[in-house]
CSV table of C-alpha atoms in Angstrom, one decimal:
chain,number,residue,atom,x,y,z
A,1,MET,CA,-7.1,-24.9,-30.1
A,2,LYS,CA,-4.1,-26.8,-28.9
A,3,THR,CA,-1.9,-24.7,-26.5
A,4,THR,CA,0.8,-25.7,-24.1
A,5,ILE,CA,1.5,-23.6,-21.1
A,6,THR,CA,3.9,-24.2,-18.3
A,7,VAL,CA,1.9,-23.5,-15.2
A,8,ASN,CA,3.8,-23.3,-11.9
A,9,GLY,CA,6.7,-25.3,-13.4
A,10,GLU,CA,4.5,-28.0,-14.9
A,11,SER,CA,3.8,-28.3,-18.6
A,12,ARG,CA,0.1,-28.4,-19.3
A,13,ALA,CA,-1.4,-29.3,-22.7
A,14,LEU,CA,-4.7,-27.6,-23.3
A,15,ASP,CA,-7.2,-27.8,-26.1
A,16,VAL,CA,-9.5,-24.8,-25.6
A,17,ASP,CA,-12.1,-22.6,-27.4
A,18,PRO,CA,-10.1,-19.6,-28.6
A,19,ARG,CA,-12.4,-17.4,-26.6
A,20,THR,CA,-11.1,-18.8,-23.3
A,21,THR,CA,-9.2,-16.2,-21.4
A,22,LEU,CA,-6.0,-17.2,-19.6
A,23,LEU,CA,-7.9,-16.6,-16.3
A,24,ASP,CA,-10.7,-19.0,-17.3
A,25,ALA,CA,-8.2,-21.6,-18.5
A,26,LEU,CA,-6.5,-21.5,-15.1
A,27,ARG,CA,-9.7,-21.7,-13.1
A,28,GLU,CA,-12.0,-23.7,-15.2
A,29,THR,CA,-9.8,-26.0,-17.2
A,30,LEU,CA,-6.8,-26.5,-14.8
A,31,HIS,CA,-8.9,-26.0,-11.6
A,32,LEU,CA,-6.4,-23.6,-10.2
A,33,THR,CA,-8.9,-21.4,-8.4
A,34,GLY,CA,-6.5,-19.4,-6.4
A,35,THR,CA,-6.5,-16.7,-9.2
A,36,LYS,CA,-9.7,-14.7,-8.8
A,37,LYS,CA,-12.1,-13.2,-11.3
A,38,GLY,CA,-13.2,-9.8,-10.1
A,39,CYS,CA,-14.3,-7.4,-12.8
A,40,ASP,CA,-13.1,-9.5,-15.8
A,41,HIS,CA,-12.2,-6.2,-17.6
A,42,GLY,CA,-8.7,-5.4,-16.3
A,43,GLN,CA,-9.9,-2.8,-13.8
A,44,CYS,CA,-9.5,-4.6,-10.4
A,45,GLY,CA,-6.3,-6.7,-10.7
A,46,ALA,CA,-7.7,-9.7,-8.8
A,47,CYS,CA,-6.7,-12.0,-11.8
A,48,THR,CA,-3.0,-10.8,-11.8
A,49,VAL,CA,-0.6,-13.6,-12.6
A,50,LEU,CA,3.1,-13.7,-13.7
A,51,VAL,CA,3.8,-14.6,-17.3
A,52,ASN,CA,7.5,-15.3,-17.9
A,53,GLY,CA,8.0,-13.3,-14.7
A,54,THR,CA,6.0,-10.3,-15.7
A,55,ARG,CA,2.7,-9.4,-14.1
A,56,ILE,CA,-0.4,-9.1,-16.3
A,57,ASN,CA,-4.2,-9.2,-16.0
A,58,SER,CA,-5.0,-12.8,-16.9
A,59,CYS,CA,-8.6,-11.8,-17.7
A,60,LEU,CA,-7.5,-9.6,-20.6
A,61,SER,CA,-5.4,-12.3,-22.4
A,62,LEU,CA,-6.5,-15.4,-24.3
A,63,ALA,CA,-5.1,-18.7,-23.3
A,64,VAL,CA,-4.2,-19.4,-27.0
A,65,MET,CA,-1.9,-16.3,-26.9
A,66,HIS,CA,0.3,-18.0,-24.3
A,67,ASP,CA,1.5,-21.1,-26.1
A,68,GLY,CA,5.0,-21.8,-24.7
A,69,ASP,CA,4.7,-19.3,-21.9
A,70,ALA,CA,5.5,-19.9,-18.2
A,71,VAL,CA,2.7,-18.8,-15.9
A,72,THR,CA,3.0,-18.5,-12.1
A,73,THR,CA,-0.2,-18.3,-10.1
A,74,ILE,CA,-0.6,-17.9,-6.4
A,75,GLU,CA,-0.5,-21.7,-6.1
A,76,GLY,CA,3.1,-21.5,-7.5
A,77,VAL,CA,4.2,-18.7,-5.1
A,78,GLY,CA,4.0,-20.8,-1.9
A,79,THR,CA,2.1,-23.5,-0.1
A,80,VAL,CA,0.2,-23.7,3.1
A,81,GLU,CA,3.1,-25.8,4.5
A,82,LYS,CA,5.7,-23.5,3.1
A,83,LEU,CA,4.6,-19.9,2.7
A,84,ALA,CA,6.5,-17.5,0.6
A,85,PRO,CA,7.9,-14.5,2.6
A,86,ILE,CA,5.3,-12.2,1.0
A,87,GLN,CA,2.5,-14.5,2.0
A,88,GLN,CA,3.8,-14.6,5.5
A,89,ALA,CA,4.1,-10.8,5.4
A,90,PHE,CA,0.4,-10.4,4.4
A,91,LEU,CA,-0.5,-12.6,7.4
A,92,THR,CA,1.8,-10.8,9.8
A,93,GLU,CA,0.6,-7.3,8.7
A,94,ASP,CA,-3.1,-8.4,8.5
A,95,ALA,CA,-3.1,-7.2,4.8
A,96,PHE,CA,-6.6,-8.4,3.9
A,97,GLN,CA,-10.1,-8.8,5.3
A,98,CYS,CA,-12.1,-10.9,2.8
A,99,GLY,CA,-9.0,-12.1,1.0
A,100,TYR,CA,-10.6,-12.1,-2.5
A,101,CYS,CA,-8.1,-9.6,-3.9
A,102,THR,CA,-5.1,-11.1,-2.1
A,103,PRO,CA,-3.8,-13.6,-4.7
A,104,GLY,CA,-3.7,-10.8,-7.2
A,105,GLN,CA,-2.2,-8.4,-4.8
A,106,ILE,CA,0.6,-10.9,-4.0
A,107,CYS,CA,1.3,-11.8,-7.6
A,108,SER,CA,1.2,-8.1,-8.6
A,109,ALA,CA,3.6,-7.2,-5.7
A,110,LEU,CA,6.1,-9.9,-6.8
A,111,GLY,CA,6.0,-8.5,-10.4
A,112,MET,CA,6.2,-5.0,-9.1
A,113,LEU,CA,9.2,-5.6,-6.9
A,114,GLN,CA,11.0,-7.1,-9.9
A,115,GLU,CA,10.2,-4.0,-12.0
A,116,VAL,CA,11.7,-1.9,-9.2
A,117,ALA,CA,14.8,-4.1,-9.2
A,118,ASP,CA,15.0,-3.6,-12.9
A,119,ASN,CA,14.8,0.1,-12.3
A,120,TRP,CA,11.6,0.6,-14.3
A,121,PRO,CA,10.1,4.1,-13.8
A,122,SER,CA,6.6,5.0,-12.7
A,123,GLN,CA,4.8,8.4,-12.7
A,124,GLU,CA,6.1,9.0,-9.2
A,125,THR,CA,9.7,8.7,-10.4
A,126,GLU,CA,11.1,12.3,-10.5
A,127,ASP,CA,14.6,11.4,-11.7
A,128,LEU,CA,14.2,9.1,-14.7
A,129,MET,CA,18.0,8.6,-14.9
A,130,GLY,CA,18.5,7.8,-11.2
A,131,SER,CA,18.0,4.5,-9.3
A,132,ILE,CA,14.4,3.9,-8.2
A,133,ARG,CA,13.8,4.3,-4.5
A,134,LEU,CA,10.7,2.5,-3.4
A,135,THR,CA,9.0,5.2,-1.4
A,136,ASP,CA,5.5,4.7,-0.2
A,137,ASP,CA,4.3,7.0,-3.0
A,138,GLU,CA,6.1,4.8,-5.5
A,139,LEU,CA,4.7,1.6,-4.0
A,140,ARG,CA,1.1,2.9,-4.0
A,141,GLU,CA,1.4,4.2,-7.6
A,142,ARG,CA,2.8,0.9,-8.8
A,143,MET,CA,0.1,-1.1,-7.0
A,144,SER,CA,-2.8,1.1,-8.3
A,145,GLY,CA,-3.9,-1.7,-10.7
A,146,ASN,CA,-5.0,-3.8,-7.7
A,147,ILE,CA,-8.2,-2.8,-5.9
A,148,CYS,CA,-9.1,-3.9,-2.4
A,149,ARG,CA,-12.8,-3.4,-1.7
A,150,CYS,CA,-12.1,-4.0,2.1
A,151,SER,CA,-9.6,-1.1,1.8
A,152,ALA,CA,-6.7,-2.9,3.5
A,153,TYR,CA,-4.3,-0.6,1.7
A,154,PRO,CA,-2.2,0.6,4.6
A,155,GLN,CA,-1.6,-3.0,5.6
A,156,ILE,CA,-0.9,-4.1,2.0
A,157,VAL,CA,1.7,-1.4,1.8
A,158,ALA,CA,3.2,-2.5,5.1
A,159,ALA,CA,3.3,-6.2,3.9
A,160,ILE,CA,5.0,-5.3,0.6
A,161,ARG,CA,7.3,-2.9,2.4
A,162,ALA,CA,8.3,-5.7,4.8
A,163,VAL,CA,9.6,-7.9,1.9
A,164,SER,CA,10.9,-5.2,-0.4
A,165,GLY,CA,14.7,-5.0,-0.6
A,166,ARG,CA,15.1,-8.7,0.1
A,167,PRO,CA,14.1,-11.7,-2.0
A,168,ALA,CA,10.3,-12.2,-1.8
B,1,MET,CA,-17.8,-13.0,-26.6
B,2,ARG,CA,-18.9,-14.1,-30.1
B,3,PRO,CA,-17.0,-17.0,-31.7
B,4,PHE,CA,-14.0,-16.3,-33.8
B,5,THR,CA,-11.1,-18.3,-35.4
B,6,PHE,CA,-7.6,-17.7,-34.2
B,7,GLU,CA,-4.3,-17.7,-36.1
B,8,ARG,CA,-0.8,-17.4,-34.8
B,9,ALA,CA,1.0,-15.2,-37.4
B,10,THR,CA,4.2,-16.8,-38.6
B,11,SER,CA,5.5,-13.7,-40.3
B,12,THR,CA,4.6,-10.0,-40.8
B,13,GLN,CA,3.9,-10.7,-44.4
B,14,ALA,CA,1.6,-13.7,-43.6
B,15,ALA,CA,-0.2,-11.6,-41.1
B,16,VAL,CA,-1.1,-8.8,-43.5
B,17,LYS,CA,-2.0,-11.3,-46.2
B,18,SER,CA,-4.5,-13.1,-43.8
B,19,ALA,CA,-5.9,-9.8,-42.7
B,20,ALA,CA,-6.6,-8.8,-46.3
B,21,GLU,CA,-8.1,-12.2,-47.3
B,22,ILE,CA,-10.2,-13.1,-44.3
B,23,PRO,CA,-13.3,-10.9,-43.9
B,24,ASN,CA,-13.8,-9.1,-40.5
B,25,SER,CA,-10.4,-10.1,-39.3
B,26,LYS,CA,-8.4,-8.1,-36.7
B,27,PHE,CA,-4.8,-8.1,-35.4
B,28,ILE,CA,-4.3,-8.8,-31.8
B,29,ALA,CA,-1.1,-8.1,-29.9
B,30,GLY,CA,-1.4,-7.3,-26.2
B,31,GLY,CA,-5.2,-7.5,-26.4
B,32,THR,CA,-5.9,-5.4,-23.4
B,33,ASN,CA,-8.3,-3.1,-25.2
B,34,LEU,CA,-9.6,-5.4,-27.9
B,35,LEU,CA,-10.5,-8.3,-25.6
B,36,ASP,CA,-12.3,-5.9,-23.2
B,37,LEU,CA,-14.4,-4.7,-26.1
B,38,MET,CA,-14.9,-8.2,-27.4
B,39,LYS,CA,-16.3,-9.3,-24.1
B,40,LEU,CA,-18.8,-6.4,-24.3
B,41,GLU,CA,-19.5,-7.4,-28.0
B,42,ILE,CA,-18.7,-3.9,-29.1
B,43,GLU,CA,-15.9,-5.5,-31.2
B,44,HIS,CA,-16.8,-8.8,-32.8
B,45,PRO,CA,-14.1,-9.9,-35.2
B,46,ALA,CA,-14.6,-13.3,-37.0
B,47,HIS,CA,-10.9,-13.9,-37.1
B,48,LEU,CA,-8.0,-12.9,-34.9
B,49,ILE,CA,-4.5,-12.8,-36.1
B,50,ASP,CA,-2.0,-12.9,-33.2
B,51,VAL,CA,0.9,-10.7,-34.1
B,52,GLY,CA,2.2,-10.5,-30.6
B,53,ARG,CA,5.1,-13.0,-31.2
B,54,LEU,CA,6.3,-11.3,-34.4
B,55,PRO,CA,9.9,-10.1,-34.2
B,56,LEU,CA,8.8,-6.4,-34.1
B,57,ALA,CA,9.6,-5.7,-30.4
B,58,GLY,CA,13.1,-4.2,-30.9
B,59,ILE,CA,14.1,-0.7,-29.9
B,60,GLU,CA,17.1,0.6,-31.8
B,61,ASP,CA,19.0,3.7,-32.8
B,62,THR,CA,18.4,5.1,-36.3
B,63,SER,CA,21.2,6.3,-38.6
B,64,GLU,CA,19.5,9.8,-38.4
B,65,GLY,CA,20.1,10.0,-34.7
B,66,GLY,CA,16.6,9.0,-33.6
B,67,LEU,CA,15.0,5.9,-32.2
B,68,ARG,CA,13.0,3.1,-33.9
B,69,ILE,CA,10.5,1.4,-31.6
B,70,GLY,CA,9.1,-1.8,-32.9
B,71,ALA,CA,5.3,-2.0,-32.8
B,72,MET,CA,5.3,-5.0,-30.5
B,73,ALA,CA,7.6,-3.3,-27.9
B,74,THR,CA,5.5,-3.2,-24.7
B,75,ASN,CA,4.5,0.1,-23.2
B,76,SER,CA,6.6,-0.9,-20.1
B,77,HIS,CA,9.7,-1.7,-22.1
B,78,VAL,CA,9.5,1.5,-24.1
B,79,ALA,CA,9.0,3.6,-20.9
B,80,ALA,CA,11.9,1.9,-19.2
B,81,HIS,CA,14.3,2.1,-22.2
B,82,ALA,CA,17.5,4.0,-21.4
B,83,GLN,CA,17.4,6.0,-24.6
B,84,VAL,CA,13.7,6.9,-24.2
B,85,ARG,CA,14.3,8.0,-20.6
B,86,SER,CA,17.3,10.1,-21.4
B,87,ARG,CA,16.4,11.7,-24.7
B,88,TYR,CA,12.6,11.4,-24.9
B,89,PRO,CA,11.5,11.7,-21.3
B,90,VAL,CA,8.1,13.1,-22.4
B,91,LEU,CA,7.4,9.6,-23.9
B,92,THR,CA,8.3,7.8,-20.7
B,93,GLN,CA,6.2,10.2,-18.6
B,94,ALA,CA,3.2,9.8,-21.0
B,95,ILE,CA,3.4,6.0,-21.0
B,96,VAL,CA,3.6,5.7,-17.2
B,97,ALA,CA,0.6,8.1,-16.9
B,98,GLY,CA,-1.6,5.5,-18.6
B,99,GLY,CA,-3.1,2.3,-17.5
B,100,SER,CA,-1.7,0.2,-14.7
B,101,GLY,CA,1.5,-1.8,-14.4
B,102,GLN,CA,-0.2,-4.9,-15.5
B,103,LEU,CA,-1.7,-3.3,-18.5
B,104,ARG,CA,1.5,-1.6,-19.6
B,105,ASN,CA,3.3,-4.9,-19.4
B,106,LYS,CA,0.9,-6.4,-22.0
B,107,ALA,CA,0.0,-3.4,-24.1
B,108,THR,CA,2.1,-2.8,-27.2
B,109,THR,CA,3.2,0.3,-29.0
B,110,GLY,CA,1.1,-0.5,-32.1
B,111,GLY,CA,-1.9,-1.5,-30.0
B,112,ASN,CA,-1.7,1.6,-27.9
B,113,LEU,CA,-2.2,3.7,-31.1
B,114,MET,CA,-5.1,1.5,-32.2
B,115,GLN,CA,-7.0,1.6,-28.9
B,116,ARG,CA,-10.5,2.9,-29.0
B,117,THR,CA,-12.3,5.7,-27.2
B,118,ARG,CA,-13.6,5.5,-23.7
B,119,CYS,CA,-16.7,7.5,-24.5
B,120,VAL,CA,-19.5,6.1,-22.3
B,121,TYR,CA,-21.9,5.9,-25.2
B,122,PHE,CA,-19.4,3.8,-27.2
B,123,TYR,CA,-19.3,1.4,-24.3
B,124,ASP,CA,-23.1,1.3,-23.6
B,125,SER,CA,-24.7,-0.8,-26.4
B,126,THR,CA,-28.2,0.3,-25.2
B,127,LYS,CA,-27.4,3.8,-26.3
B,128,PRO,CA,-26.9,5.4,-29.7
B,129,CYS,CA,-23.3,5.8,-30.9
B,130,ASN,CA,-22.3,6.5,-34.5
B,131,LYS,CA,-18.9,5.0,-33.9
B,132,ARG,CA,-20.2,1.7,-32.6
B,133,GLN,CA,-23.3,1.6,-34.8
B,134,PRO,CA,-23.1,4.0,-37.8
B,135,GLY,CA,-26.3,6.0,-38.2
B,136,SER,CA,-27.6,5.4,-34.7
B,137,GLY,CA,-26.8,8.9,-33.5
B,138,CYS,CA,-24.6,10.4,-30.9
B,139,GLY,CA,-25.8,10.1,-27.3
B,140,ALA,CA,-23.0,12.3,-26.0
B,141,LEU,CA,-24.0,15.4,-27.9
B,142,GLU,CA,-26.6,16.3,-25.3
B,143,GLY,CA,-25.7,13.7,-22.7
B,144,LEU,CA,-22.8,12.8,-20.5
B,145,ASN,CA,-20.2,14.7,-22.4
B,146,ARG,CA,-17.9,15.7,-19.6
B,147,ASN,CA,-15.0,13.9,-21.3
B,148,SER,CA,-15.8,14.8,-24.9
B,149,ALA,CA,-13.8,16.7,-27.5
B,150,ILE,CA,-13.4,20.4,-27.7
B,151,PHE,CA,-11.4,20.4,-30.9
B,152,GLY,CA,-12.3,18.9,-34.3
B,153,ALA,CA,-15.6,17.2,-33.3
B,154,SER,CA,-18.5,16.8,-35.6
B,155,HIS,CA,-22.3,16.5,-35.1
B,156,ALA,CA,-21.8,12.8,-35.6
B,157,CYS,CA,-19.2,12.2,-32.9
B,158,ILE,CA,-17.5,14.1,-30.0
B,159,ALA,CA,-15.4,11.2,-28.7
B,160,THR,CA,-11.8,11.6,-27.8
B,161,HIS,CA,-8.8,9.4,-28.4
B,162,PRO,CA,-7.7,8.0,-25.0
B,163,SER,CA,-3.9,7.4,-25.6
B,164,ASP,CA,-1.4,9.2,-23.4
B,165,MET,CA,1.5,7.7,-25.4
B,166,ALA,CA,0.2,9.1,-28.7
B,167,ILE,CA,0.2,12.6,-27.3
B,168,ALA,CA,3.9,12.4,-26.6
B,169,LEU,CA,4.6,10.9,-30.0
B,170,ALA,CA,2.7,13.8,-31.6
B,171,ALA,CA,4.8,16.3,-29.8
B,172,LEU,CA,8.0,14.4,-30.8
B,173,ASP,CA,7.2,14.5,-34.5
B,174,ALA,CA,7.2,10.7,-34.5
B,175,LYS,CA,6.5,8.7,-37.7
B,176,VAL,CA,4.5,5.5,-38.0
B,177,GLU,CA,5.7,2.7,-40.3
B,178,THR,CA,3.3,0.2,-41.7
B,179,LEU,CA,3.2,-2.8,-44.0
B,180,SER,CA,0.2,-3.2,-46.3
B,181,PRO,CA,-1.0,-6.5,-47.8
B,182,SER,CA,0.5,-5.6,-51.1
B,183,GLY,CA,3.9,-5.5,-49.5
B,184,GLN,CA,4.1,-1.8,-49.6
B,185,VAL,CA,6.0,-0.1,-46.7
B,186,ARG,CA,4.6,3.3,-45.7
B,187,SER,CA,6.0,5.9,-43.3
B,188,PHE,CA,3.9,8.9,-42.3
B,189,ALA,CA,3.6,11.4,-39.4
B,190,ALA,CA,2.0,9.9,-36.3
B,191,THR,CA,-0.4,12.8,-36.3
B,192,GLU,CA,-1.7,11.6,-39.7
B,193,LEU,CA,-2.6,8.1,-38.4
B,194,HIS,CA,-5.9,9.1,-36.8
B,195,ARG,CA,-8.8,10.8,-38.5
B,196,LEU,CA,-11.2,13.4,-37.3
B,197,PRO,CA,-14.7,12.0,-36.9
B,198,GLY,CA,-16.6,13.9,-39.7
B,199,GLU,CA,-19.5,11.9,-40.9
B,200,THR,CA,-17.8,8.5,-40.4
B,201,PRO,CA,-16.5,8.3,-36.8
B,202,ASP,CA,-16.5,4.5,-37.1
B,203,ILE,CA,-13.4,4.9,-39.4
B,204,GLU,CA,-10.8,6.0,-37.0
B,205,THR,CA,-7.5,5.8,-38.9
B,206,HIS,CA,-6.1,6.3,-42.4
B,207,LEU,CA,-4.8,2.7,-42.5
B,208,ILE,CA,-6.1,0.6,-45.4
B,209,PRO,CA,-7.7,-2.8,-44.7
B,210,GLY,CA,-5.0,-5.3,-43.6
B,211,GLU,CA,-2.3,-2.7,-43.0
B,212,LEU,CA,-0.2,-3.3,-39.9
B,213,ILE,CA,1.7,-0.8,-37.9
B,214,THR,CA,5.3,-2.2,-37.7
B,215,ALA,CA,7.2,0.6,-35.9
B,216,VAL,CA,7.2,4.1,-34.5
B,217,VAL,CA,10.2,6.1,-35.5
B,218,LEU,CA,11.4,9.1,-33.4
B,219,PRO,CA,13.5,11.8,-35.0
B,220,PRO,CA,16.3,13.3,-32.9
B,221,PRO,CA,14.7,15.1,-30.0
B,222,PRO,CA,13.9,18.7,-30.5
B,223,LYS,CA,16.0,21.3,-28.7
B,224,GLY,CA,14.4,22.4,-25.5
B,225,GLY,CA,12.7,20.8,-22.5
B,226,GLN,CA,10.1,18.1,-22.5
B,227,VAL,CA,7.3,17.2,-20.1
B,228,TYR,CA,4.0,15.4,-20.0
B,229,ARG,CA,1.2,16.6,-17.7
B,230,LYS,CA,-2.1,14.8,-17.2
B,231,VAL,CA,-5.2,15.9,-15.2
B,232,ARG,CA,-7.7,13.3,-14.2
B,233,ASP,CA,-10.3,12.5,-11.5
B,234,ARG,CA,-8.0,10.3,-9.4
B,235,ALA,CA,-4.3,10.2,-8.9
B,236,SER,CA,-3.6,7.0,-10.7
B,237,TYR,CA,-5.1,4.5,-13.1
B,238,ALA,CA,-7.7,6.7,-14.6
B,239,ALA,CA,-8.3,8.1,-18.1
B,240,GLY,CA,-7.4,11.8,-18.5
B,241,LEU,CA,-9.6,14.9,-18.6
B,242,ALA,CA,-6.9,16.9,-20.3
B,243,SER,CA,-3.2,16.3,-21.0
B,244,VAL,CA,-0.4,18.1,-22.7
B,245,ALA,CA,3.0,17.0,-24.1
B,246,ILE,CA,5.7,19.6,-24.5
B,247,ALA,CA,8.8,18.8,-26.6
B,248,GLY,CA,10.9,21.9,-27.3
B,249,GLY,CA,8.5,24.3,-29.1
B,250,ASN,CA,6.0,21.5,-29.9
B,251,VAL,CA,2.7,21.3,-28.0
B,252,ALA,CA,0.3,18.4,-28.3
B,253,LEU,CA,-2.9,18.1,-26.3
B,254,GLY,CA,-4.7,15.0,-25.2
B,255,CYS,CA,-8.3,14.1,-24.2
B,256,VAL,CA,-9.5,17.0,-26.3
B,257,ALA,CA,-10.1,15.5,-29.8
B,258,HIS,CA,-10.7,12.4,-31.8
B,259,LYS,CA,-6.9,12.3,-32.4
B,260,PRO,CA,-3.8,13.6,-30.7
B,261,TRP,CA,-4.1,17.4,-31.2
B,262,ARG,CA,-1.0,19.3,-32.2
B,263,ALA,CA,-1.7,22.9,-31.0
B,264,GLU,CA,-0.2,24.5,-34.1
B,265,LYS,CA,-1.7,27.9,-33.4
B,266,ALA,CA,-0.2,27.9,-29.9
B,267,GLU,CA,3.2,26.8,-31.4
B,268,ALA,CA,3.1,29.6,-33.9
B,269,ALA,CA,2.3,32.1,-31.2
B,270,LEU,CA,5.1,30.9,-29.0
B,271,ALA,CA,7.5,31.0,-31.9
B,272,SER,CA,6.6,34.6,-32.5
B,273,GLY,CA,7.3,35.6,-28.9
B,274,SER,CA,3.8,35.3,-27.3
B,275,SER,CA,3.5,34.3,-23.7
B,276,SER,CA,2.4,30.8,-23.0
B,277,ALA,CA,-1.0,32.1,-21.8
B,278,GLU,CA,-1.5,34.1,-25.0
B,279,ALA,CA,-0.3,31.1,-27.1
B,280,ILE,CA,-2.8,28.7,-25.6
B,281,ALA,CA,-5.5,31.3,-25.7
B,282,ALA,CA,-5.0,31.5,-29.5
B,283,GLU,CA,-5.4,27.7,-29.7
B,284,LEU,CA,-8.5,27.7,-27.6
B,285,SER,CA,-10.2,30.5,-29.6
B,286,GLU,CA,-11.4,27.7,-31.9
B,287,ALA,CA,-12.5,25.3,-29.1
B,288,SER,CA,-16.1,24.3,-28.9
B,289,ASN,CA,-18.0,22.6,-26.1
B,290,ASN,CA,-21.2,20.7,-25.5
B,291,GLY,CA,-21.9,21.9,-21.9
B,292,ARG,CA,-20.4,19.4,-19.5
B,293,ASN,CA,-17.0,19.5,-21.2
B,294,ARG,CA,-16.8,23.3,-21.1
B,295,PHE,CA,-14.4,23.1,-18.1
B,296,LYS,CA,-11.8,21.6,-20.4
B,297,ILE,CA,-11.2,25.0,-22.0
B,298,ASP,CA,-10.3,26.6,-18.7
B,299,LEU,CA,-8.4,23.5,-17.7
B,300,ILE,CA,-6.2,23.5,-20.8
B,301,ALA,CA,-5.7,27.3,-20.5
B,302,ARG,CA,-4.2,26.7,-17.0
B,303,LEU,CA,-2.5,23.4,-17.7
B,304,VAL,CA,-0.4,24.4,-20.8
B,305,PRO,CA,1.4,27.4,-19.3
B,306,VAL,CA,2.3,25.3,-16.2
B,307,ALA,CA,3.6,22.6,-18.5
B,308,ILE,CA,5.6,24.9,-20.6
B,309,ALA,CA,7.2,26.5,-17.6
B,310,GLN,CA,8.0,23.1,-16.2
B,311,ALA,CA,9.6,22.0,-19.6
B,312,ASN,CA,11.6,25.2,-19.6
B,313,GLY,CA,12.9,24.4,-16.1
B,314,SER,CA,11.2,27.3,-14.5
B,315,GLN,CA,9.8,27.5,-11.0
B,316,ILE,CA,6.1,26.7,-11.0
């Protein structure tokens, strides 16, 4: 089925079996293998990408549902030559061991920081009418959809903390 | 995943017409639950109708002083909406208690209501499940039934409905609006959407084939406090073991039945002056259990008075 998706700023015309998930279209069809497949059931967050600026699990969405959407993957966040601040922060804070969950952690963190900037509440938000203050409890709760098997959580929190409050 | 054909709905009317005409078709909006189940081949529709782009995502005031939430409004947008936060905080609290940020960004209001049970026997296609395969039996009756129902269950099924959002909607006396293939618009209480399992747990709602949820309508909030409390095995991103939504004198329980459970006996007792402990005891007098889920009775007995006290602004 014909589907056009703007991926990292570039319009890509696809013709895919309707069963193809957005994740598989990115990895197998467009060869953007930075986005990882972990559980393939929305439980681990490794496949997190930004769709029109919002973070989602790309494994739980069909490519054909994204005709006309703009998708940002880790390849669109920064490059080896020019790391995004959050990528540098993950290096500086040693926020990974094996690195498999890292692209999803970074895309999720970017989406999460925008949600905080938009004052979206979480279950840690006590005053629903106030301005969100990104405490560590808030940060951890908002990142709970991203699992790190190496358990680098303290460093991941530190890396996100390092870029929070300024443009990532 | 089994093969299927895919259609991008061009209008709400066209969507319900297709759904009525094409055998074994299903609507897809966010897809977070349906695609998970399709990968496991628990769901295997022949045709998917993508309703996610239909103009049903608006959230607007009603002339009655309530709020109309379009079926395609995402869970995240509903939870963050200023009117929901200020006037229906129990709904915001319930939504953010469910799933993860990524899931709530994709999941829709209509899809949340239509999500299916997390009963382990429903998910395990090597085990009997009357909901997945009618007539095969219920593995949970004498099996891993820790998260099974304590109200309204049958010998055919003791599964629970997993939605947090729906529990808040039940407490808020929300209505569901639908469009059927004949063009008929229906509006009915959200608590009337889901069925108890009876002999046919595979039939989960009172919707007719092809009928599409188009909106959820909240009446003005009831007088009194609101709160949603959820108990689960870990602090975040886990299905509940028990939950309760309080909205004024309304009490709805989650994770305890095949549908959101309005605790009407408890409400009547509260209205007649009983203590919250006495009120929930009245409700629990008709609870049943299958062994491993027995703890839910004690859990609800303790959870509900705490929630009521919190809703009333008391110290807890």
